[in-house]
C-alpha cells in the first residue's frame, strides 16, 4: 500500500480559525470592539461581521429591539436579527469567508500570534481500507491529480475540519474507495437517487445497449446488482414490460418507484414508452398513458416539475433532431403537447435541463449533427413562453453529453464534449443571477471530462455531495467521483420576488438605480423586477447608509423625505420604462401577428399557385392528347376520301360492264338483227 503525506495549508481548524479571525478583526469582547472593527472595514462589512460574530458566539438574536433613537444599536440588532436561525458553525465559516474576501492576507499577518496546527492528511491511492473515526466508518479518499499526476496542495478556503482528525475537501472531485462488483463500464445510462442509494440502469457499452440495474449504497459505498423480473400481474394502469436494452433514456425517481423514459433501442417503438420499476417488488412494468404520446427518441431531457414530467428535444430513430415540448401529468397519466410562444431552442439532443423556483425550465447546451451549443434558454411554465436571457460571468464552452444537477438555486454542470475533446471544467450557474463561475477543473483524459456521464445529488454526514458515474472519452468508464460543494457556492445570493421594505428598496435603488431596469429587460419577465440581494448584507448597508445620510442631512425626517422623493422619481422613471417596454412588446406582438398573417397569406398564394400549375399541366396534357387525336382524324379523313374515290371508280367500272353485258343477252333473246348478223359474220 503506497501512502502519500500531504500537509494541509489550511492552518488552524474550526473553531480556532474563527476565533483567530475574530481576534484579528477586533472582536475581543470589550466595549470598543465595534469601534475597532469599524476602523478596519467598511461600514456594511463591519456590520455584517458583527452579526455573524454574535450568531456564532451567542446564537440567534433574542434580545429586545433597541430604541429608535439609538440608530447604531438598532442597525446592529437588525443585522443580527436578519440571520435568523443560522447555525453557529455556518456563521463561523461565513465570518472567515468575508474576512478573507476583504483582507486576503489576514492569516499571514496574524500568523505571528497564532500557534498554527498542522494537519497531516493521509491520502491512499490504492487501498480499499476505511478510516475509523469516532466509531464511524468513513471511506478514505484520494484527490484527483490535477498537475502531472501529482497531488495538488489544497487551498485554505477549500478545507474545513469537521471532527477531530477529519479533513473534508470542498469543491474538489475525489474518488472514494468502493467495494463490491461495479457495473460494466458505460455511458448514456440513467441514474437516480432514492434513500441514499444511487441506481444505475441501462446505457451503452461498445455499441451494445444494456438493461441491467445496479445500486451503489452511499452509506457503505458498496455496489450490488438488482435481480429483477417483469410483473406477471401488473397494477391498474400498467402492463407487463418487455425490458428492452436502451441508452440515452432518463431515469426519474417518483414516489417509491423509478421511471425510465424514452431512450434509443435496437427496435424502437413508434411512441415514447414509460417503464416503471417498483423498488419493493423489484419488478418492471410499462406505464399506461393517455393522450397523444411523443414519438420515440433518445438524448432528450426529462425534468420533474411538481407532479409533471417536462420532456424537451432529443433525437428520433431516424436521427432527426427534435425541439418539441411535451408534458406528462403523473396524476392523470396524460400526455400534452405544448405549443409554446417565443423563440424555442434549435433542435438538439444530449443537452441539460433544470427547473428553478418550480416555474422556470432552463435548457443549456446540447448538440446537433454538425455543432455543439452553449446557449441558455428559459421557458416560463406558467405563460409557456421561451426567452433567451443574457448570460453573465464565465460562460461555458459549447458542449453536449454533459450532466447537471441543482443544489438550491445553483445548477452544477459536469463533463460533456464538443466532438473534439472532453470538457474539463465543472461549472455552476446561479439561476437567479444567471451568472456562471468555474468550480474546479481536472487535467487529462479522465471520466469527469467525458460525454454521457451521469450526475446526481445526495448527502453524506448531513452535507450535500455530487456523485458522478461512467462516461465515454475514448474509453468507457465505470468510475465513481464525488464532489462536496462549498456553502459559498450554494448560499451566494438569493432572488427576492416579494416587496422589499421601503427603506431598503429606496437606498438600494439609489446605490444602483439602473440594475432593476436592466434585469427586467434581460430577464424578459413582464411586470416583475428581479432584485438580487446578498443575504443580510443589503440590510446592513441600508442601515449604515441611512446613518451616514442622517448625519449629513441633519435629521432623519429630512432623509426620509429625500428618500421618498428619489424613490418616487425612480418609480416614475421605472413606470415609464415599463410602459415603453409594454408598448414595444405590443408592437412586437402586432408585428409577429402581421408576419403570421402574411406568412399564412403567402402559404395560401403558394397553394393556389401550385393548384393553378397543376391545372395548367393537366390542360397541356389534354391539349396534346386532342392534337394527337386531331392528327389521327386527319389521316383517317384522307384515307376515307381515298377509299371513297376507289369505291366510286369501282362502281363506275362495274356499271359500265353491266350495261354492256345486259344489252347482248336481251338482244339475243329478242332475235335482234345485230345478234344474227354477228353470228353470221362469225360463221363466215
XYZ file of C-alpha atoms in Angstrom:
684
model
C 0.000 0.000 0.000
C 1.512 3.280 -1.132
C 0.868 6.273 1.057
C 1.312 9.955 0.338
C 1.599 12.541 3.076
C 0.173 15.923 2.178
C 0.436 18.846 4.516
C -2.756 20.861 4.536
C -2.225 24.590 4.177
C -5.444 25.369 5.952
C -3.654 26.313 9.194
C -5.985 26.407 12.163
C -9.096 24.265 12.100
C -12.516 25.428 13.160
C -13.483 26.830 15.585
C -9.911 28.015 16.388
C -9.646 29.551 12.930
C -12.801 31.558 13.550
C -11.583 32.871 16.903
C -8.267 33.825 15.328
C -10.110 35.677 12.584
C -12.393 37.368 15.119
C -9.411 38.475 17.185
C -7.674 39.836 14.090
C -10.834 41.695 13.074
C -11.080 43.298 16.514
C -13.766 41.254 18.230
C -12.241 40.711 21.664
C -15.285 41.126 23.859
C -14.660 44.722 25.011
C -16.958 47.673 24.510
C -14.543 49.107 21.972
C -14.805 46.071 19.688
C -17.255 47.693 17.299
C -15.112 50.815 17.061
C -12.016 48.719 16.288
C -13.876 46.725 13.649
C -15.347 49.847 12.044
C -11.888 51.349 11.697
C -10.617 48.301 9.783
C -13.544 47.662 7.438
C -16.231 49.468 5.542
C -19.413 50.054 7.464
C -21.506 47.401 5.719
C -18.756 44.773 6.118
C -18.221 45.691 9.769
C -21.940 45.431 10.481
C -22.187 42.015 8.841
C -19.108 40.741 10.675
C -20.642 41.895 13.951
C -23.870 39.999 13.221
C -22.019 36.811 12.252
C -19.822 37.049 15.365
C -22.888 37.358 17.587
C -24.590 34.474 15.778
C -21.519 32.269 16.125
C -20.780 33.019 19.791
C -24.268 33.622 21.236
C -26.742 32.178 18.743
C -29.914 33.604 17.177
C -30.878 37.116 18.219
C -33.285 37.023 21.169
C -32.566 40.447 22.671
C -35.233 43.160 22.583
C -35.135 45.698 19.794
C -33.246 48.867 20.807
C -34.938 52.241 20.968
C -35.385 54.020 17.666
C -33.170 56.919 18.727
C -30.236 54.514 19.117
C -29.560 54.284 15.391
C -26.294 52.368 15.656
C -27.604 49.777 18.104
C -30.771 49.385 16.077
C -28.831 48.760 12.853
C -26.663 46.183 14.641
C -29.786 44.491 16.017
C -31.412 44.382 12.544
C -28.324 42.848 11.000
C -28.120 40.180 13.704
C -31.861 39.528 13.621
C -31.679 39.061 9.846
C -29.523 35.953 10.222
C -32.500 34.075 11.665
C -31.682 30.555 12.874
C -28.378 30.206 11.042
C -26.182 27.569 12.687
C -23.196 28.811 14.645
C -20.790 26.721 12.567
C -22.158 28.282 9.401
C -21.813 31.749 10.918
C -18.184 30.969 11.770
C -17.460 29.838 8.252
C -19.131 32.887 6.678
C -17.272 35.178 9.051
C -13.920 33.777 7.892
C -15.003 33.843 4.244
C -15.972 37.517 4.376
C -12.753 38.383 6.178
C -10.701 36.551 3.540
C -12.508 38.319 0.719
C -11.969 41.719 2.323
C -8.420 41.077 3.582
C -6.887 38.023 1.824
C -3.601 38.311 3.757
C -5.128 38.390 7.210
C -3.895 34.927 8.142
C -0.278 35.622 7.260
C -0.404 38.850 9.260
C -1.935 37.108 12.241
C 0.270 34.020 11.988
C 2.927 35.510 14.274
C 0.494 35.390 17.157
C -1.231 32.161 16.213
C 0.079 28.755 17.146
C -0.542 27.046 13.858
C -1.557 23.421 13.970
C -0.503 21.217 11.146
C -2.865 18.585 9.852
C -1.268 15.624 8.175
C -3.711 14.064 5.759
C -3.174 10.511 4.636
C -4.122 10.042 1.012
C -4.474 6.439 -0.054
C -4.413 5.969 -3.804
C -4.777 2.243 -3.996
C -6.276 0.854 -0.837
C -9.900 -0.030 -0.200
C -9.493 0.384 3.567
C -11.803 2.563 5.642
C -10.739 5.077 8.247
C -12.476 4.502 11.584
C -13.220 7.807 13.272
C -15.282 8.236 16.432
C -16.743 4.791 15.964
C -17.975 5.573 12.449
C -16.580 4.112 9.256
C -15.603 6.807 6.797
C -14.071 5.756 3.486
C -10.619 7.072 2.779
C -10.418 9.210 -0.331
C -7.936 10.142 -2.981
C -7.682 13.530 -4.611
C -7.821 13.507 -8.403
C -4.474 14.515 -9.850
C -4.581 17.905 -11.484
C -0.953 18.599 -12.302
C 1.207 15.969 -13.983
C -0.343 13.199 -11.911
C 0.737 14.688 -8.566
C -1.327 15.756 -5.623
C -2.112 19.448 -5.665
C -1.957 21.207 -2.323
C -5.404 22.203 -1.103
C -6.150 25.900 -0.722
C -7.167 27.487 2.559
C -10.743 28.157 1.563
C -11.419 24.568 0.498
C -10.515 22.750 3.733
C -12.847 22.625 6.717
C -12.197 20.356 9.698
C -15.461 18.740 10.747
C -14.305 16.380 13.503
C -11.010 15.595 15.164
C -8.606 14.241 12.543
C -11.098 14.697 9.680
C -10.375 16.956 6.715
C -13.169 17.349 4.181
C -12.300 18.906 0.823
C -14.822 21.240 -0.729
C -15.224 21.966 -4.449
C -12.768 19.229 -5.472
C -13.513 15.885 -7.092
C -12.368 12.799 -5.193
C -12.575 9.099 -5.983
C -13.764 7.188 -2.921
C -12.735 3.547 -2.478
C -15.730 1.341 -3.224
C -16.340 -2.326 -2.532
C -18.471 -4.807 -4.415
C -18.641 -5.692 -8.090
C -19.014 -2.460 -10.111
C -21.270 -2.267 -13.168
C -19.873 -2.719 -16.642
C -18.294 0.483 -17.995
C -20.852 2.518 -19.935
C -22.251 5.884 -20.945
C -25.673 7.344 -21.823
C -27.135 5.418 -18.889
C -29.775 6.519 -16.402
C -29.020 7.420 -12.786
C -31.241 8.323 -9.846
C -31.010 8.659 -6.061
C -33.529 7.022 -3.725
C -32.854 6.876 0.027
C -29.050 7.145 -0.071
C -28.825 4.671 -2.929
C -27.716 5.503 -6.466
C -29.447 3.385 -9.114
C -27.734 2.879 -12.489
C -29.838 1.466 -15.323
C -29.035 0.642 -18.945
C -26.570 2.522 -21.118
C -24.204 1.874 -23.979
C -21.066 -0.280 -23.901
C -19.070 -0.854 -27.091
C -22.138 -0.005 -29.166
C -24.356 -2.501 -27.331
C -27.377 -1.353 -25.347
C -27.693 -2.606 -21.755
C -30.673 -3.346 -19.496
C -29.013 -4.210 -16.183
C -29.746 -2.420 -12.903
C -27.079 -1.725 -10.279
C -27.129 0.066 -6.928
C -24.387 1.952 -5.106
C -25.123 2.226 -1.382
C -23.810 5.676 -0.447
C -23.629 4.776 3.240
C -21.428 1.714 2.867
C -20.000 2.707 -0.537
C -20.586 -0.747 -1.965
C -22.023 -1.949 -5.296
C -24.572 -4.683 -5.820
C -26.700 -5.818 -8.725
C -30.502 -5.925 -8.618
C -32.168 -9.074 -9.897
C -35.485 -8.003 -11.321
C -38.321 -9.537 -13.281
C -41.293 -8.468 -15.361
C -44.511 -8.202 -13.405
C -46.945 -11.014 -14.226
C -49.957 -9.277 -12.719
C -49.296 -5.566 -13.091
C -51.257 -2.967 -11.216
C -54.055 -0.961 -12.775
C -52.721 1.386 -15.429
C -49.663 -0.788 -16.065
C -48.822 -3.694 -18.335
C -46.034 -6.292 -18.246
C -42.786 -4.822 -19.534
C -40.512 -6.361 -22.079
C -37.284 -4.966 -20.744
C -35.544 -3.884 -23.918
C -31.910 -2.737 -23.610
C -31.677 1.010 -24.097
C -29.404 4.055 -23.877
C -29.978 7.795 -23.896
C -33.011 7.395 -21.643
C -33.911 9.316 -18.472
C -34.296 7.766 -15.009
C -36.586 9.705 -12.658
C -37.427 8.792 -9.038
C -41.151 9.021 -8.359
C -42.686 8.025 -5.016
C -41.250 4.540 -4.328
C -40.582 3.825 -7.978
C -38.160 4.582 -10.779
C -39.467 5.846 -14.107
C -37.418 5.077 -17.229
C -38.491 7.432 -20.003
C -37.700 7.065 -23.722
C -34.220 6.016 -24.915
C -32.611 4.518 -28.012
C -33.318 0.822 -28.613
C -32.434 -1.688 -31.298
C -36.058 -1.991 -32.439
C -37.650 1.344 -31.483
C -41.361 1.729 -30.945
C -43.357 4.448 -32.663
C -44.143 6.388 -29.491
C -42.301 7.125 -26.279
C -42.503 4.405 -23.632
C -42.521 4.954 -19.864
C -41.371 1.962 -17.823
C -41.795 1.642 -14.070
C -39.543 -0.190 -11.632
C -41.138 -0.961 -8.273
C -38.421 -0.737 -5.621
C -40.287 -3.014 -3.232
C -41.222 -5.875 -5.544
C -38.204 -5.397 -7.864
C -40.439 -5.700 -10.923
C -40.627 -3.775 -14.189
C -43.860 -2.800 -15.915
C -44.915 -0.421 -18.656
C -46.938 2.606 -17.657
C -50.234 3.030 -19.457
C -50.656 6.636 -20.579
C -53.394 8.594 -22.304
C -53.381 11.294 -24.935
C -51.002 11.626 -27.862
C -47.612 10.308 -26.763
C -44.459 11.827 -28.305
C -42.524 9.889 -30.906
C -39.791 7.641 -29.556
C -36.393 9.238 -29.086
C -33.184 9.334 -27.081
C -30.947 12.097 -25.774
C -33.929 14.144 -24.602
C -34.202 15.986 -21.295
C -36.825 14.954 -18.738
C -37.408 17.278 -15.794
C -39.687 16.585 -12.845
C -41.717 19.712 -12.011
C -44.182 19.094 -9.214
C -46.252 16.146 -10.393
C -45.414 16.517 -14.078
C -42.591 15.464 -16.362
C -41.422 18.053 -18.897
C -39.784 16.485 -21.963
C -37.810 18.540 -24.469
C -35.857 17.709 -27.621
C -33.813 14.629 -28.376
C -33.179 12.565 -31.494
C -35.657 10.131 -33.012
C -34.992 6.716 -34.526
C -34.365 8.297 -37.954
C -31.639 10.527 -36.433
C -33.797 13.602 -36.855
C -33.177 16.201 -34.161
C -36.172 17.492 -32.226
C -37.129 20.603 -30.286
C -40.711 19.740 -29.386
C -42.111 20.123 -25.890
C -44.347 17.614 -24.084
C -45.695 17.278 -20.555
C -46.799 14.066 -18.845
C -49.118 14.575 -15.873
C -48.180 11.814 -13.425
C -51.508 12.097 -11.605
C -53.706 11.563 -14.674
C -51.008 9.855 -16.791
C -51.997 12.104 -19.683
C -49.694 13.470 -22.376
C -49.978 17.044 -23.562
C -48.018 18.593 -26.419
C -47.139 22.226 -25.696
C -47.070 24.885 -28.403
C -45.037 27.491 -26.551
C -44.677 31.058 -27.743
C -41.411 32.870 -28.300
C -38.285 31.552 -29.983
C -37.676 27.970 -28.896
C -34.203 26.393 -28.778
C -32.960 24.923 -32.024
C -33.382 21.151 -32.451
C -30.826 19.318 -30.322
C -30.038 16.308 -28.179
C -27.758 15.480 -25.246
C -28.447 18.833 -23.588
C -29.071 19.554 -19.902
C -32.238 20.855 -18.272
C -33.169 22.114 -14.809
C -36.105 23.790 -13.107
C -35.856 26.921 -10.955
C -38.454 28.040 -8.421
C -40.838 25.348 -9.739
C -41.622 27.727 -12.608
C -38.689 28.241 -14.979
C -37.277 25.461 -17.149
C -33.662 26.084 -18.176
C -32.079 24.408 -21.214
C -28.314 24.598 -21.676
C -26.047 23.312 -24.426
C -26.563 20.166 -26.428
C -25.557 19.271 -29.943
C -26.739 18.823 -33.494
C -25.189 16.667 -36.202
C -22.649 19.373 -37.027
C -22.060 21.512 -33.950
C -22.422 21.904 -30.197
C -24.111 24.741 -28.314
C -23.522 26.822 -25.198
C -26.725 28.846 -25.366
C -29.148 29.171 -22.451
C -32.920 29.167 -22.928
C -35.621 29.681 -20.294
C -39.246 28.527 -20.517
C -41.798 30.142 -18.215
C -44.003 27.169 -17.325
C -46.882 29.471 -16.385
C -47.033 31.526 -19.582
C -45.351 28.862 -21.746
C -43.072 31.453 -23.290
C -39.475 30.880 -24.366
C -36.821 33.528 -23.735
C -33.076 33.620 -24.240
C -31.611 35.690 -21.404
C -28.164 37.220 -21.320
C -25.655 35.023 -19.523
C -23.205 36.542 -17.064
C -19.770 35.591 -15.782
C -17.525 32.925 -17.326
C -19.838 31.472 -19.972
C -19.009 27.763 -20.531
C -17.712 26.498 -23.852
C -20.076 24.666 -26.235
C -20.732 21.085 -25.192
C -23.053 18.097 -25.480
C -23.433 14.966 -23.414
C -22.878 16.837 -20.155
C -24.779 16.252 -16.912
C -26.295 18.683 -14.443
C -27.901 18.796 -11.013
C -29.318 21.625 -8.909
C -28.363 22.486 -5.340
C -30.692 25.209 -4.150
C -30.619 27.917 -6.781
C -27.288 26.731 -8.197
C -27.027 24.463 -11.240
C -23.833 22.406 -11.415
C -22.720 21.209 -14.874
C -20.111 18.475 -15.311
C -18.441 16.900 -18.340
C -19.599 16.882 -21.922
C -17.619 17.392 -25.104
C -17.530 19.243 -28.423
C -16.830 16.324 -30.796
C -13.106 17.038 -30.408
C -12.270 16.821 -26.727
C -13.905 16.448 -23.340
C -14.697 19.422 -21.118
C -12.522 19.545 -18.020
C -14.270 22.288 -16.054
C -17.035 21.807 -13.530
C -19.136 24.973 -13.707
C -22.072 26.345 -11.739
C -24.875 28.678 -12.796
C -26.677 30.819 -10.268
C -30.191 30.525 -11.670
C -31.264 33.794 -10.046
C -28.489 35.996 -11.404
C -27.759 33.811 -14.472
C -24.078 34.161 -13.599
C -21.604 31.393 -14.419
C -18.479 30.506 -12.476
C -15.939 27.675 -12.541
C -15.964 25.391 -9.502
C -12.941 23.246 -10.338
C -11.093 21.680 -13.231
C -9.403 18.377 -13.995
C -6.477 17.527 -16.249
C -6.103 14.823 -18.833
C -8.471 12.224 -20.216
C -10.390 11.384 -17.059
C -14.016 10.227 -16.711
C -15.075 13.659 -15.465
C -14.156 15.070 -18.879
C -16.433 12.607 -20.677
C -19.666 12.576 -22.606
C -22.697 10.645 -21.441
C -21.768 10.556 -17.758
C -24.419 10.859 -15.031
C -24.597 13.278 -12.103
C -26.873 13.007 -9.059
C -27.292 14.878 -5.783
C -27.115 13.048 -2.454
C -25.892 13.689 1.076
C -23.173 12.314 3.322
C -22.841 13.129 7.006
C -25.527 15.774 6.606
C -23.828 17.603 3.723
C -24.686 17.755 0.033
C -22.497 15.754 -2.322
C -22.464 15.427 -6.109
C -21.883 11.903 -7.396
C -20.836 11.215 -10.994
C -20.630 7.848 -12.726
C -19.466 6.484 -16.064
C -18.928 8.345 -19.329
C -17.013 7.969 -22.556
C -13.960 9.899 -23.753
C -12.372 7.303 -25.996
C -12.658 4.788 -23.175
C -15.762 3.591 -21.371
C -15.773 4.294 -17.636
C -17.439 2.840 -14.561
C -15.666 5.139 -12.116
C -17.443 6.989 -9.303
C -16.361 10.515 -8.355
C -17.666 12.701 -5.545
C -17.628 16.477 -5.032
C -18.833 18.310 -1.946
C -19.913 21.831 -2.944
C -18.918 24.557 -0.520
C -21.633 26.539 1.202
C -20.377 29.612 -0.572
C -21.418 28.058 -3.851
C -24.936 27.381 -2.610
C -25.588 30.404 -0.398
C -24.024 33.130 -2.500
C -27.186 35.065 -3.278
C -30.911 34.711 -3.469
C -33.684 36.105 -5.587
C -36.230 38.357 -3.918
C -39.541 38.494 -5.727
C -41.561 39.826 -2.791
C -41.809 43.509 -1.832
C -38.758 44.838 -0.029
C -39.124 47.273 2.897
C -39.269 50.858 1.719
C -36.087 51.910 3.442
C -34.141 49.041 1.944
C -35.519 49.351 -1.570
C -35.064 53.105 -1.603
C -31.410 53.034 -0.637
C -30.837 50.013 -2.848
C -32.297 51.895 -5.820
C -30.193 54.950 -5.055
C -26.963 52.958 -4.958
C -27.803 51.197 -8.206
C -30.763 52.845 -9.940
C -30.372 51.035 -13.239
C -29.913 47.463 -12.072
C -33.589 46.599 -11.701
C -34.458 48.027 -15.114
C -31.600 46.143 -16.738
C -32.566 42.892 -15.054
C -36.144 43.371 -16.206
C -35.059 43.751 -19.818
C -32.579 40.888 -19.643
C -34.881 38.549 -17.764
C -37.727 39.099 -20.157
C -40.383 38.731 -17.446
C -43.228 41.195 -17.766
C -44.331 43.158 -14.738
C -41.660 41.785 -12.398
C -38.482 43.348 -11.007
C -35.907 40.788 -10.010
C -33.617 42.084 -7.276
C -30.535 40.040 -6.477
C -29.572 40.726 -2.891
C -26.796 39.246 -0.786
C -28.153 37.561 2.340
C -28.386 40.133 5.099
C -25.746 42.376 3.508
C -28.182 44.812 1.977
C -29.903 45.206 5.323
C -26.598 46.141 6.885
C -25.590 48.519 4.102
C -29.054 50.086 4.183
C -28.953 50.968 7.835
C -25.353 52.172 7.713
C -26.013 54.356 4.689
C -29.067 55.710 6.498
C -26.850 56.647 9.435
C -24.354 58.415 7.204
C -27.024 60.324 5.344
C -28.778 61.314 8.562
C -25.547 62.843 9.840
C -25.055 64.698 6.535
C -28.613 65.973 6.189
C -29.201 66.728 9.819
C -32.380 64.853 10.672
C -33.920 61.504 9.873
C -37.110 63.266 8.724
C -35.224 65.120 6.043
C -33.528 61.898 4.988
C -36.859 60.106 4.792
C -38.375 62.884 2.716
C -35.376 62.867 0.392
C -35.509 59.097 0.004
C -39.227 59.171 -0.674
C -38.805 61.865 -3.310
C -35.988 59.975 -5.012
C -37.947 56.770 -4.746
C -40.981 58.387 -6.361
C -38.771 59.752 -9.109
C -37.247 56.322 -9.691
C -40.674 54.691 -9.613
C -41.883 57.228 -12.142
C -38.910 56.503 -14.399
C -39.436 52.821 -13.917
C -43.119 53.131 -14.769
C -42.207 54.961 -17.964
C -39.743 52.222 -18.827
C -42.411 49.617 -18.124
C -44.897 51.428 -20.339
C -42.315 51.714 -23.073
C -41.498 48.033 -22.680
C -45.161 47.092 -22.851
C -45.554 49.322 -25.901
C -42.574 47.690 -27.589
C -43.880 44.245 -26.665
C -47.262 45.157 -28.104
C -45.623 46.375 -31.284
C -43.591 43.195 -31.414
C -46.737 41.138 -30.904
C -48.514 43.091 -33.646
C -45.539 42.636 -35.939
C -45.468 38.916 -35.213
C -49.211 38.751 -35.865
C -48.809 40.584 -39.155
C -45.910 38.376 -40.028
C -48.009 35.323 -39.224
C -50.889 36.616 -41.343
C -48.552 37.441 -44.217
C -46.974 34.030 -43.920
C -50.383 32.389 -43.979
C -51.344 34.513 -46.983
C -48.095 33.587 -48.680
C -48.769 29.930 -47.999
C -52.280 30.359 -49.401
C -50.949 32.055 -52.537
C -48.349 29.344 -52.885
C -51.070 26.737 -52.562
C -53.221 28.454 -55.178
C -50.235 28.806 -57.468
C -49.443 25.130 -57.066
C -53.067 24.256 -57.829
C -53.051 26.514 -60.912
C -49.816 24.969 -62.074
C -51.355 21.540 -61.663
C -54.405 22.574 -63.674
C -52.200 24.098 -66.372
C -50.234 20.902 -66.607
C -53.427 18.891 -66.939
C -54.685 21.258 -69.643
C -51.423 20.946 -71.538
C -51.753 17.181 -71.380
C -55.353 17.404 -72.629
C -54.324 19.721 -75.483
C -51.555 17.338 -76.507
C -53.988 14.449 -76.488
C -56.513 16.431 -78.570
C -53.813 17.387 -81.043
C -52.862 13.760 -81.403
C -56.487 12.828 -81.927
C -56.882 15.597 -84.497
C -53.872 14.377 -86.433
C -55.289 10.878 -86.359
C -58.644 12.175 -87.605
C -56.993 13.990 -90.499
C -55.202 10.825 -91.549
C -58.435 8.878 -91.278
C -60.213 11.548 -93.340
C -57.647 11.269 -96.107
C -57.849 7.500 -96.075
C -61.631 7.725 -96.164
C -61.540 10.039 -99.153
C -59.158 7.680 -100.965
C -61.428 4.738 -100.262
C -64.420 6.723 -101.437
C -62.666 7.551 -104.718
C -61.662 3.925 -105.166
C -65.211 2.878 -104.467
C -66.572 5.354 -106.940
C -64.184 4.154 -109.626
C -65.062 0.553 -108.955
C -68.767 1.264 -109.122
C -68.355 3.151 -112.368
C -66.465 0.291 -113.998
C -68.950 -2.218 -112.705
C -71.873 -0.258 -114.053
C -70.251 0.021 -117.450
C -69.671 -3.708 -117.697
C -73.117 -4.422 -116.526
C -74.692 -2.246 -119.148
C -72.659 -3.871 -121.889
C -73.405 -7.437 -120.764
C -77.109 -6.795 -120.249
C -77.646 -5.459 -123.902
C -76.208 -8.643 -125.630
C -78.345 -11.107 -123.720
C -81.567 -9.321 -124.240
C -80.808 -8.763 -127.875
C -80.157 -12.470 -128.390
C -83.355 -13.338 -126.635
C -85.237 -10.893 -128.800
C -83.541 -12.024 -132.000
C -82.177 -8.670 -132.822
C -80.553 -8.203 -136.129
C -77.354 -7.232 -134.596
C -77.070 -10.584 -132.976
C -77.906 -12.563 -136.095
C -75.602 -10.600 -138.243
C -72.886 -11.008 -135.819
C -73.401 -14.768 -135.705
C -73.393 -14.925 -139.462
C -70.250 -12.977 -139.589
C -68.720 -15.342 -137.146
C -69.825 -18.378 -139.239
C -68.447 -16.810 -142.339
